[in-house]
PDB file of C-alpha atoms in Angstrom:
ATOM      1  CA  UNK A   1      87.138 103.800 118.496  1.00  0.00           C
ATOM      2  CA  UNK A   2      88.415 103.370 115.087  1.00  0.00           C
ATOM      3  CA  UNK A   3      87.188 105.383 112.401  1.00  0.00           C
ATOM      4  CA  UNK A   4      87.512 102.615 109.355  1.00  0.00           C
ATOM      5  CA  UNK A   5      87.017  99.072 110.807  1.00  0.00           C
ATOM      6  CA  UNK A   6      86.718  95.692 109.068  1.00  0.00           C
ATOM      7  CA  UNK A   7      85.632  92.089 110.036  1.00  0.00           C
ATOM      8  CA  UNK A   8      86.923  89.973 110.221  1.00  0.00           C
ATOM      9  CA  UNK A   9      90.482  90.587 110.917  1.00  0.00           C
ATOM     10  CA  UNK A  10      91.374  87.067 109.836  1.00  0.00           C
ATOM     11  CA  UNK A  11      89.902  84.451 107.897  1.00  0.00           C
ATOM     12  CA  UNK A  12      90.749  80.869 106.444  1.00  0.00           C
ATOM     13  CA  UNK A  13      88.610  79.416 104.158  1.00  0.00           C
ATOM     14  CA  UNK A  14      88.302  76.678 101.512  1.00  0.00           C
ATOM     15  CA  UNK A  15      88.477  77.097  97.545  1.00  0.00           C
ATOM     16  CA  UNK A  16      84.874  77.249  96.533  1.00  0.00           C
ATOM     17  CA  UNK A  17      83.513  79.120  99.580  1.00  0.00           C
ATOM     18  CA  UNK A  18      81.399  82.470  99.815  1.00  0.00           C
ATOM     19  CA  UNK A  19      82.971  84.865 101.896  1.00  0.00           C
ATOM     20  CA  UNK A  20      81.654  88.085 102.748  1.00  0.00           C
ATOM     21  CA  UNK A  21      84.547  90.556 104.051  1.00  0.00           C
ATOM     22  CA  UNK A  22      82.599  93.539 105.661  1.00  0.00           C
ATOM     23  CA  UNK A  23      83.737  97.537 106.045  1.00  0.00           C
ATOM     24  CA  UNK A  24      82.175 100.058 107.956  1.00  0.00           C
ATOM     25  CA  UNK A  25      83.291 103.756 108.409  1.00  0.00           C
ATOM     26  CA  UNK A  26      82.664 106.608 111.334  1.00  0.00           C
ATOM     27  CA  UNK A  27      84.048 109.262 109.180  1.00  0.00           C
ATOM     28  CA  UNK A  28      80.994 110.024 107.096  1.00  0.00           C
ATOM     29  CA  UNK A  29      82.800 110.067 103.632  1.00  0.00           C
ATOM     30  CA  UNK A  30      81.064 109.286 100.746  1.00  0.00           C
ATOM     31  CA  UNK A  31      83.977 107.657  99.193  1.00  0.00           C
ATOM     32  CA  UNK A  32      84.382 104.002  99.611  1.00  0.00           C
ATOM     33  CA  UNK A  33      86.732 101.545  98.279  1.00  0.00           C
ATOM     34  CA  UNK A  34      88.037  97.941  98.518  1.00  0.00           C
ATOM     35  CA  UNK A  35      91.948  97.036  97.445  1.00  0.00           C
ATOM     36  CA  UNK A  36      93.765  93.750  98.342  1.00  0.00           C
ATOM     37  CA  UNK A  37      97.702  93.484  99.079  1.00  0.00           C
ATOM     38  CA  UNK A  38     100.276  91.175  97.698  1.00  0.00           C
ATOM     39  CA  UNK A  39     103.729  90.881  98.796  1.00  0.00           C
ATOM     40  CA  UNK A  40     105.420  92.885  95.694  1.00  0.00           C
ATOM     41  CA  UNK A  41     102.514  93.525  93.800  1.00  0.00           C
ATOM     42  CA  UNK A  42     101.862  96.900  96.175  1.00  0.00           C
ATOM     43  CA  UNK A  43      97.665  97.632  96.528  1.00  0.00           C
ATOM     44  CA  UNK A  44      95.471  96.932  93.782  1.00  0.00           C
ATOM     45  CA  UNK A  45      92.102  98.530  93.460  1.00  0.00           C
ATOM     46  CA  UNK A  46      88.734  95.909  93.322  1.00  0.00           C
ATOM     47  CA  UNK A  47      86.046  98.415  93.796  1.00  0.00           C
ATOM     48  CA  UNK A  48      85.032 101.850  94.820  1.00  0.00           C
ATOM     49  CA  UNK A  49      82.287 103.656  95.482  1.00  0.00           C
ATOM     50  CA  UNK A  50      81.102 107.177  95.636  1.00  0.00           C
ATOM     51  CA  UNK A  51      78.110 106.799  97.318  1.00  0.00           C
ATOM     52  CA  UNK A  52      75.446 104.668  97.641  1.00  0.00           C
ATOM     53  CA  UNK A  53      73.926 104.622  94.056  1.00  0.00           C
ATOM     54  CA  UNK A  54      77.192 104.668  92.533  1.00  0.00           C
ATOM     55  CA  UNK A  55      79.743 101.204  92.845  1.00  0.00           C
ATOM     56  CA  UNK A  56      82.375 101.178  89.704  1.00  0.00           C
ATOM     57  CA  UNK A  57      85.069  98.167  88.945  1.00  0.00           C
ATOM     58  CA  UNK A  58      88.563  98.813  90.028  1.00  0.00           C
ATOM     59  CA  UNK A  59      91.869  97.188  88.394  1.00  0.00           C
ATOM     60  CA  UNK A  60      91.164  93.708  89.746  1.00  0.00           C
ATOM     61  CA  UNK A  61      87.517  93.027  89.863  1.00  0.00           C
ATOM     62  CA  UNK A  62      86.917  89.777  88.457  1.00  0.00           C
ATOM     63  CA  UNK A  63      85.746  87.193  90.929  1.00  0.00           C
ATOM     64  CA  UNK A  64      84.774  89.598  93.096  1.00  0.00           C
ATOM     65  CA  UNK A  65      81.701  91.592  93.465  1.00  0.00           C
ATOM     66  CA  UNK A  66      80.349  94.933  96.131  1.00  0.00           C
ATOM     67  CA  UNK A  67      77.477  96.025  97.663  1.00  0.00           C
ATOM     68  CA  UNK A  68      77.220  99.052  99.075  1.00  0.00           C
ATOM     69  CA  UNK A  69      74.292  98.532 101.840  1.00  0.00           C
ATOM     70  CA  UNK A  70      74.456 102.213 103.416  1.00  0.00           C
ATOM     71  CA  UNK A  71      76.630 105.533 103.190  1.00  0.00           C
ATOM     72  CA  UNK A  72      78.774 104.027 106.106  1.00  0.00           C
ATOM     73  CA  UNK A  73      79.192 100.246 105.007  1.00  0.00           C
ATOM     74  CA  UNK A  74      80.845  98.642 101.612  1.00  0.00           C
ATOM     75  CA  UNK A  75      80.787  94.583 101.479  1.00  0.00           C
ATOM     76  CA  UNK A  76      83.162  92.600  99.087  1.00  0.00           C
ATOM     77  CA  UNK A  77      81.744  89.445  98.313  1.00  0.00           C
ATOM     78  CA  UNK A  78      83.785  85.964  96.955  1.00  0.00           C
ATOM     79  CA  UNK A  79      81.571  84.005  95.443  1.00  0.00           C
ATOM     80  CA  UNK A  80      83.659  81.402  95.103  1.00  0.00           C
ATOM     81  CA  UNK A  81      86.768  81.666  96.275  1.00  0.00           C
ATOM     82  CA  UNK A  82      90.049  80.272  94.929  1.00  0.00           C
ATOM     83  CA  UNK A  83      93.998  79.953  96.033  1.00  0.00           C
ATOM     84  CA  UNK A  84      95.018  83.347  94.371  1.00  0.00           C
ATOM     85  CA  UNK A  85      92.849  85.523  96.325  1.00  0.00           C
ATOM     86  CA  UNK A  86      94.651  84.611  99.549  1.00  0.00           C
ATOM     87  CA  UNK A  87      95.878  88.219 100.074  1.00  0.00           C
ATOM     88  CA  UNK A  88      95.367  91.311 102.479  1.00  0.00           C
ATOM     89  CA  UNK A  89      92.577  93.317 102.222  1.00  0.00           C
ATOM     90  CA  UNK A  90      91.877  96.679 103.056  1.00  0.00           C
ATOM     91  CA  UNK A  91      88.939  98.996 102.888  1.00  0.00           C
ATOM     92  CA  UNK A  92      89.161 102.734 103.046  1.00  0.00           C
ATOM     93  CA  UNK A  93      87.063 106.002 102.679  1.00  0.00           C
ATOM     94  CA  UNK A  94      87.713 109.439 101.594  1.00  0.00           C
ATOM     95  CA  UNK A  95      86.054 112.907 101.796  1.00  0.00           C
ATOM     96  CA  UNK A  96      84.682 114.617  98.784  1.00  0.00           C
ATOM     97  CA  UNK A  97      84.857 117.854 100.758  1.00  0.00           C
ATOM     98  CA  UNK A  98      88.224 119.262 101.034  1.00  0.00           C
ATOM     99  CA  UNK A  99      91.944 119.504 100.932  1.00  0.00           C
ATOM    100  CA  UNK A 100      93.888 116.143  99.176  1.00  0.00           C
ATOM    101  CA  UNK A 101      91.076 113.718  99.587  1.00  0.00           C
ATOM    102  CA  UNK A 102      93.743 111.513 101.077  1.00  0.00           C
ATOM    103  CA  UNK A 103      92.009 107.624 101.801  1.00  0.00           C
ATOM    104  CA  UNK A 104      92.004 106.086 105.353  1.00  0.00           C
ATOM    105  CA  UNK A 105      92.240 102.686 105.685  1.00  0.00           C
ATOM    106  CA  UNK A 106      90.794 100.185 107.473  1.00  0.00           C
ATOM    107  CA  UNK A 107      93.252  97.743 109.905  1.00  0.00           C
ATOM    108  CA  UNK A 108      92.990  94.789 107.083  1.00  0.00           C
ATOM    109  CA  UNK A 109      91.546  91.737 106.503  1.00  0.00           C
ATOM    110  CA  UNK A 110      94.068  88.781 106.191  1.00  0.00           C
ATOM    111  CA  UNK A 111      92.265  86.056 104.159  1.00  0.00           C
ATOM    112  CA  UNK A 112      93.814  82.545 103.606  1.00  0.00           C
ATOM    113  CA  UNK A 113      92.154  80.626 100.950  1.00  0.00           C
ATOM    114  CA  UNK A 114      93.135  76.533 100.718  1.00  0.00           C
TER     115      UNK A 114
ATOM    116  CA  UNK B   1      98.787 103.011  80.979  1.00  0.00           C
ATOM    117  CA  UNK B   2     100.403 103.630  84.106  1.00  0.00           C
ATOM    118  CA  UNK B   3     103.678 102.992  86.166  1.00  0.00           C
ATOM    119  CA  UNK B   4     104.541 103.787  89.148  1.00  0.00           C
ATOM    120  CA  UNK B   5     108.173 102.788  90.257  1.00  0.00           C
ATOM    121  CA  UNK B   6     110.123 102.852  93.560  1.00  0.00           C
ATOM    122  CA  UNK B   7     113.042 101.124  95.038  1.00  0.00           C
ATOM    123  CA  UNK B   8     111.802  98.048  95.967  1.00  0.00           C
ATOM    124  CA  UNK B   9     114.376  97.720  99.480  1.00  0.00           C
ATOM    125  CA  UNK B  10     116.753 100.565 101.211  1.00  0.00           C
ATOM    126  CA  UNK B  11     118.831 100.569 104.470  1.00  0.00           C
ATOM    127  CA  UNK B  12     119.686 103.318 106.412  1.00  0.00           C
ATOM    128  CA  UNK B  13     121.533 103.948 109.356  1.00  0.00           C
ATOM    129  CA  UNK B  14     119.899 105.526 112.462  1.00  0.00           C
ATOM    130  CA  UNK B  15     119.889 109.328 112.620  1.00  0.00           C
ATOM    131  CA  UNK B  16     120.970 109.903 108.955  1.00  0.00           C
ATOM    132  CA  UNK B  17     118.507 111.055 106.358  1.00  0.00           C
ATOM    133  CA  UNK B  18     117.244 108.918 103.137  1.00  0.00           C
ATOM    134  CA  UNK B  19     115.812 109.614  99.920  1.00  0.00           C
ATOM    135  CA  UNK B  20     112.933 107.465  98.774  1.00  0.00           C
ATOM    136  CA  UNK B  21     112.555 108.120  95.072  1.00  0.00           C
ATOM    137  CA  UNK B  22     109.248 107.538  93.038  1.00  0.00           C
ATOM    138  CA  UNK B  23     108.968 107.880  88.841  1.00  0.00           C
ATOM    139  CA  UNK B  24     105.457 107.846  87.386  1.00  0.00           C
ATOM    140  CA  UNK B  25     104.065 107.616  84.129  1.00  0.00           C
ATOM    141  CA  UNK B  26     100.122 107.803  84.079  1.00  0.00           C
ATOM    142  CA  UNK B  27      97.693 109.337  82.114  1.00  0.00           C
ATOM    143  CA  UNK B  28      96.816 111.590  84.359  1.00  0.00           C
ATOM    144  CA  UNK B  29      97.877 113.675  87.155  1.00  0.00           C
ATOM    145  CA  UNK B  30      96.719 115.389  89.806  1.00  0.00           C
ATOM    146  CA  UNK B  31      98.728 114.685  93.123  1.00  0.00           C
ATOM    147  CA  UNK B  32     101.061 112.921  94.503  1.00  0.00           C
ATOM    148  CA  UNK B  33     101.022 110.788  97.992  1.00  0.00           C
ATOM    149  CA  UNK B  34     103.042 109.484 100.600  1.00  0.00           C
ATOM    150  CA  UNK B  35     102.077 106.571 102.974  1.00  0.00           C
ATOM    151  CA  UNK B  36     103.863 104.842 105.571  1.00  0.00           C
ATOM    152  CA  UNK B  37     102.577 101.557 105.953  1.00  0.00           C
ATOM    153  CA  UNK B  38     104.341  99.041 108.789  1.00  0.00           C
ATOM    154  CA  UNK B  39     104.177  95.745 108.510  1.00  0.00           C
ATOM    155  CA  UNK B  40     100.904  94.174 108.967  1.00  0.00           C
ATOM    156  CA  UNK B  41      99.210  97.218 109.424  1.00  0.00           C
ATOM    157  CA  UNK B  42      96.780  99.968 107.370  1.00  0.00           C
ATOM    158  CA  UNK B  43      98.526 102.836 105.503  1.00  0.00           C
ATOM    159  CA  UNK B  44      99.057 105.442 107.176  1.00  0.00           C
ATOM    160  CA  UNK B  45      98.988 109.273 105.161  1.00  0.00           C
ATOM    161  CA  UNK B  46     102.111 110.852 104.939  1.00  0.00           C
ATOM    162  CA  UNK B  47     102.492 113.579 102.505  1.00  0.00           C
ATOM    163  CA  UNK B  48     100.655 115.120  99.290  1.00  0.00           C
ATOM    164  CA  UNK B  49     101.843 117.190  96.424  1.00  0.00           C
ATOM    165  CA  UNK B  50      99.956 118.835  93.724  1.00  0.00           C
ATOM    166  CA  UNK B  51     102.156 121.463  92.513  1.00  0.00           C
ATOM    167  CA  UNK B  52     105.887 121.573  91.996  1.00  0.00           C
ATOM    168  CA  UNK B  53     108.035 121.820  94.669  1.00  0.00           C
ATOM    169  CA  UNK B  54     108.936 120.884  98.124  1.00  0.00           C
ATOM    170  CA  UNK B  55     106.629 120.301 101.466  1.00  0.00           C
ATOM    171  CA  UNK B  56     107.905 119.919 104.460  1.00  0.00           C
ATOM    172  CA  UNK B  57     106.204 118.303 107.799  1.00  0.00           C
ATOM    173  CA  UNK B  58     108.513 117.796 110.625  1.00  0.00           C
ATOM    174  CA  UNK B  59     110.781 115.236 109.844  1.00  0.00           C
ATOM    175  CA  UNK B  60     109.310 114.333 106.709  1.00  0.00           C
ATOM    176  CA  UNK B  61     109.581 116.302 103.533  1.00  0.00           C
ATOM    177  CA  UNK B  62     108.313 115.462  99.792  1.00  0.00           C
ATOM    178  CA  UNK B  63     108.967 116.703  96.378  1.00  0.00           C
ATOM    179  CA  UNK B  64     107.158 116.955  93.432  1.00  0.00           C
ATOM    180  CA  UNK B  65     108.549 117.894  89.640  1.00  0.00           C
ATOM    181  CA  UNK B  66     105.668 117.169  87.412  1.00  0.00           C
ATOM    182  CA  UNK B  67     107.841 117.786  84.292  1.00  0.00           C
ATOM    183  CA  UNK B  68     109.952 114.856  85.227  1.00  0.00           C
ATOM    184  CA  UNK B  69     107.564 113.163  86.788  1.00  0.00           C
ATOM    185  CA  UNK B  70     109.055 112.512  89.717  1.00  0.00           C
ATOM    186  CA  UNK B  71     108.682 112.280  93.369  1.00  0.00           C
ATOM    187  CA  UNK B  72     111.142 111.751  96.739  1.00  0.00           C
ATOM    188  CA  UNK B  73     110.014 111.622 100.048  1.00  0.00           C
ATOM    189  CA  UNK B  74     112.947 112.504 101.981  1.00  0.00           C
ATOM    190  CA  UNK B  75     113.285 111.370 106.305  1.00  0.00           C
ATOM    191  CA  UNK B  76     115.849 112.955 108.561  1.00  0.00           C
ATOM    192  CA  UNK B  77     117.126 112.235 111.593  1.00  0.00           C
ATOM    193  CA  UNK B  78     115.811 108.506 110.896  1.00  0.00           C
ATOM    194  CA  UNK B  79     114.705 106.344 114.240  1.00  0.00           C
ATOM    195  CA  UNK B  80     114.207 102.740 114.005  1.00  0.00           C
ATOM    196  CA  UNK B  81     109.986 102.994 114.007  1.00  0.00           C
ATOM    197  CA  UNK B  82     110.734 104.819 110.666  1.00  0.00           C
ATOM    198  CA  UNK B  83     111.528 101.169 109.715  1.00  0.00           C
ATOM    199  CA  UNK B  84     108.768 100.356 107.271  1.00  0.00           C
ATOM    200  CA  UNK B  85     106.970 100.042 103.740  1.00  0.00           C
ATOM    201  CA  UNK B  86     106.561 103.806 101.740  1.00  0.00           C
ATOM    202  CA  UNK B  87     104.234 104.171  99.323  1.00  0.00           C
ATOM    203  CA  UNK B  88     103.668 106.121  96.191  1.00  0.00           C
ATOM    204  CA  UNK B  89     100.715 106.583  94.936  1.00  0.00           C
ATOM    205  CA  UNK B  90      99.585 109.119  92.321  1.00  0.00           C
ATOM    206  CA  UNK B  91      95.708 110.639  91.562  1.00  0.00           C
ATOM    207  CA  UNK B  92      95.386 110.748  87.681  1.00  0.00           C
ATOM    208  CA  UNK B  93      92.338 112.655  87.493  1.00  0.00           C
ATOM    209  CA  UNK B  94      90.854 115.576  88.967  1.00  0.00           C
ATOM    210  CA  UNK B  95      88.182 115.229  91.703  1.00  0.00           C
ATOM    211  CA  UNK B  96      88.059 112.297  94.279  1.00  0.00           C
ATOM    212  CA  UNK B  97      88.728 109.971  92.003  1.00  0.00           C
ATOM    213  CA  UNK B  98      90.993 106.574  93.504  1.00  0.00           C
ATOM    214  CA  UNK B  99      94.730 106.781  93.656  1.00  0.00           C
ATOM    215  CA  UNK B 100      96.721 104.495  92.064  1.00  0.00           C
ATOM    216  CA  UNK B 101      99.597 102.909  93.950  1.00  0.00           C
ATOM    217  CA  UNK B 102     103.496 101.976  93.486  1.00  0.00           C
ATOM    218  CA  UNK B 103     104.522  98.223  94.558  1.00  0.00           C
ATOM    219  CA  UNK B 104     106.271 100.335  97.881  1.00  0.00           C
ATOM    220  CA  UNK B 105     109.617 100.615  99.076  1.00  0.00           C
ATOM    221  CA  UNK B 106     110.436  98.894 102.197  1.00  0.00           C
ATOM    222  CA  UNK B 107     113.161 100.464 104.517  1.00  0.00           C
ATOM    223  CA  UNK B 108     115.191  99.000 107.084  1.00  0.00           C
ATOM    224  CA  UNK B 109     116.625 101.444 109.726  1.00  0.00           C
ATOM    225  CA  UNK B 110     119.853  99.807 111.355  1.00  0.00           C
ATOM    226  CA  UNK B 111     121.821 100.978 114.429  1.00  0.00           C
TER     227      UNK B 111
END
């Protein structure tokens, strides 16, 4: 089984629409965050968190917002969404503990927003 | 502020080595990372460097000067699956604190 898995995998929605794009991890890291993908804009940080108390704005957070509903789960919310956050979306974790703290991420979300 | 440039495309022939260059300017620094990231799909870790020098893990090695502030992750003995997006991505701060990522370099392996 995965370690770092997100649902859904795919997702088309309308401008306007909630959408909740979940994360949940295996790996028992504290460390939680959210980025989305562009082609040529590389990954662009919305949200982290380093633990359950503790949720902190990325690069890119407007129009977005977190909650962080256990030590193994991290939800980004659209409130309302619009064309420009059509993107890729991945979650990932990382451990406080040891060695580079290298992230792990999550397979993606692919959202479509018309 | 804080830049992170790479090549945007390469090409490289099967079985030779490339050189995937990375300049940073942040206001911060405390490691350097690799990814691999294939299309569609998560990144993948690759390499990390903290201190100057070179690490070497199979047929992957990286390089670190922080003086220059510069990075290259070099591949030997390329094979067409080595055909994908690299990433750069540099930890300002000390602690776990997020990394902030280049825009990638995408390389095409060719027979």
């Amino acid at each position: 089984d995965a370690d770092v898995t997100q649902t859904p995998r795919n997702r088309i929605t309308k401008t306007g629409k909630r959408i909740m794009l979940e994360c949940s991890q295996t790996k028992g890291h504290d460390r939680m965050y959210w980025y989305r993908q562009d082609p040529g804009l590389g990954l662009r940080l919305i949200y982290y968190s380093f633990d359950v108390k503790d949720i902190n704005k990325g690069e890119i957070s407007d129009g977005y917002s977190v909650s962080r509903q256990a030590q193994a789960k991290f939800s980004l919310s659209l409130e309302s969404a619009i064309p420009n956050q059509t993107a890729l979306y991945f979650c990932a974790t990382s451990d406080p503990g040891t060695g580079a703290y290298e992230q792990y991420f999550g397979p993606g979300t692919r959202l479509t927003v018309t | 502020g804080q830049n992170i440039d790479q090549p945007t495309e390469m090409t490289a022939t099967e079985g030779a080595i490339v050189q995937i260059n990375c300049t940073y300017q942040t206001s911060g620094f405390n490691g350097l990372f690799w990814y691999q990231q294939h299309a569609g799909e998560a990144p993948t870790f690759l390499s990390y460097n903290v201190l100057d020098g070179l690490e070497e893990k199979g047929r992957f090695s990286s390089f670190l000067s922080r003086s220059k502030g510069y990075s290259y992750l070099l591949l030997k003995e390329l094979q067409m699956k080595d055909s994908a997006s690299y990433l750069c991505a540099v930890r300002q701060y000390s602690g776990n604190t997020p990394l902030v990522f280049g825009k990638g370099t995408r390389l095409s392996v060719i027979a």
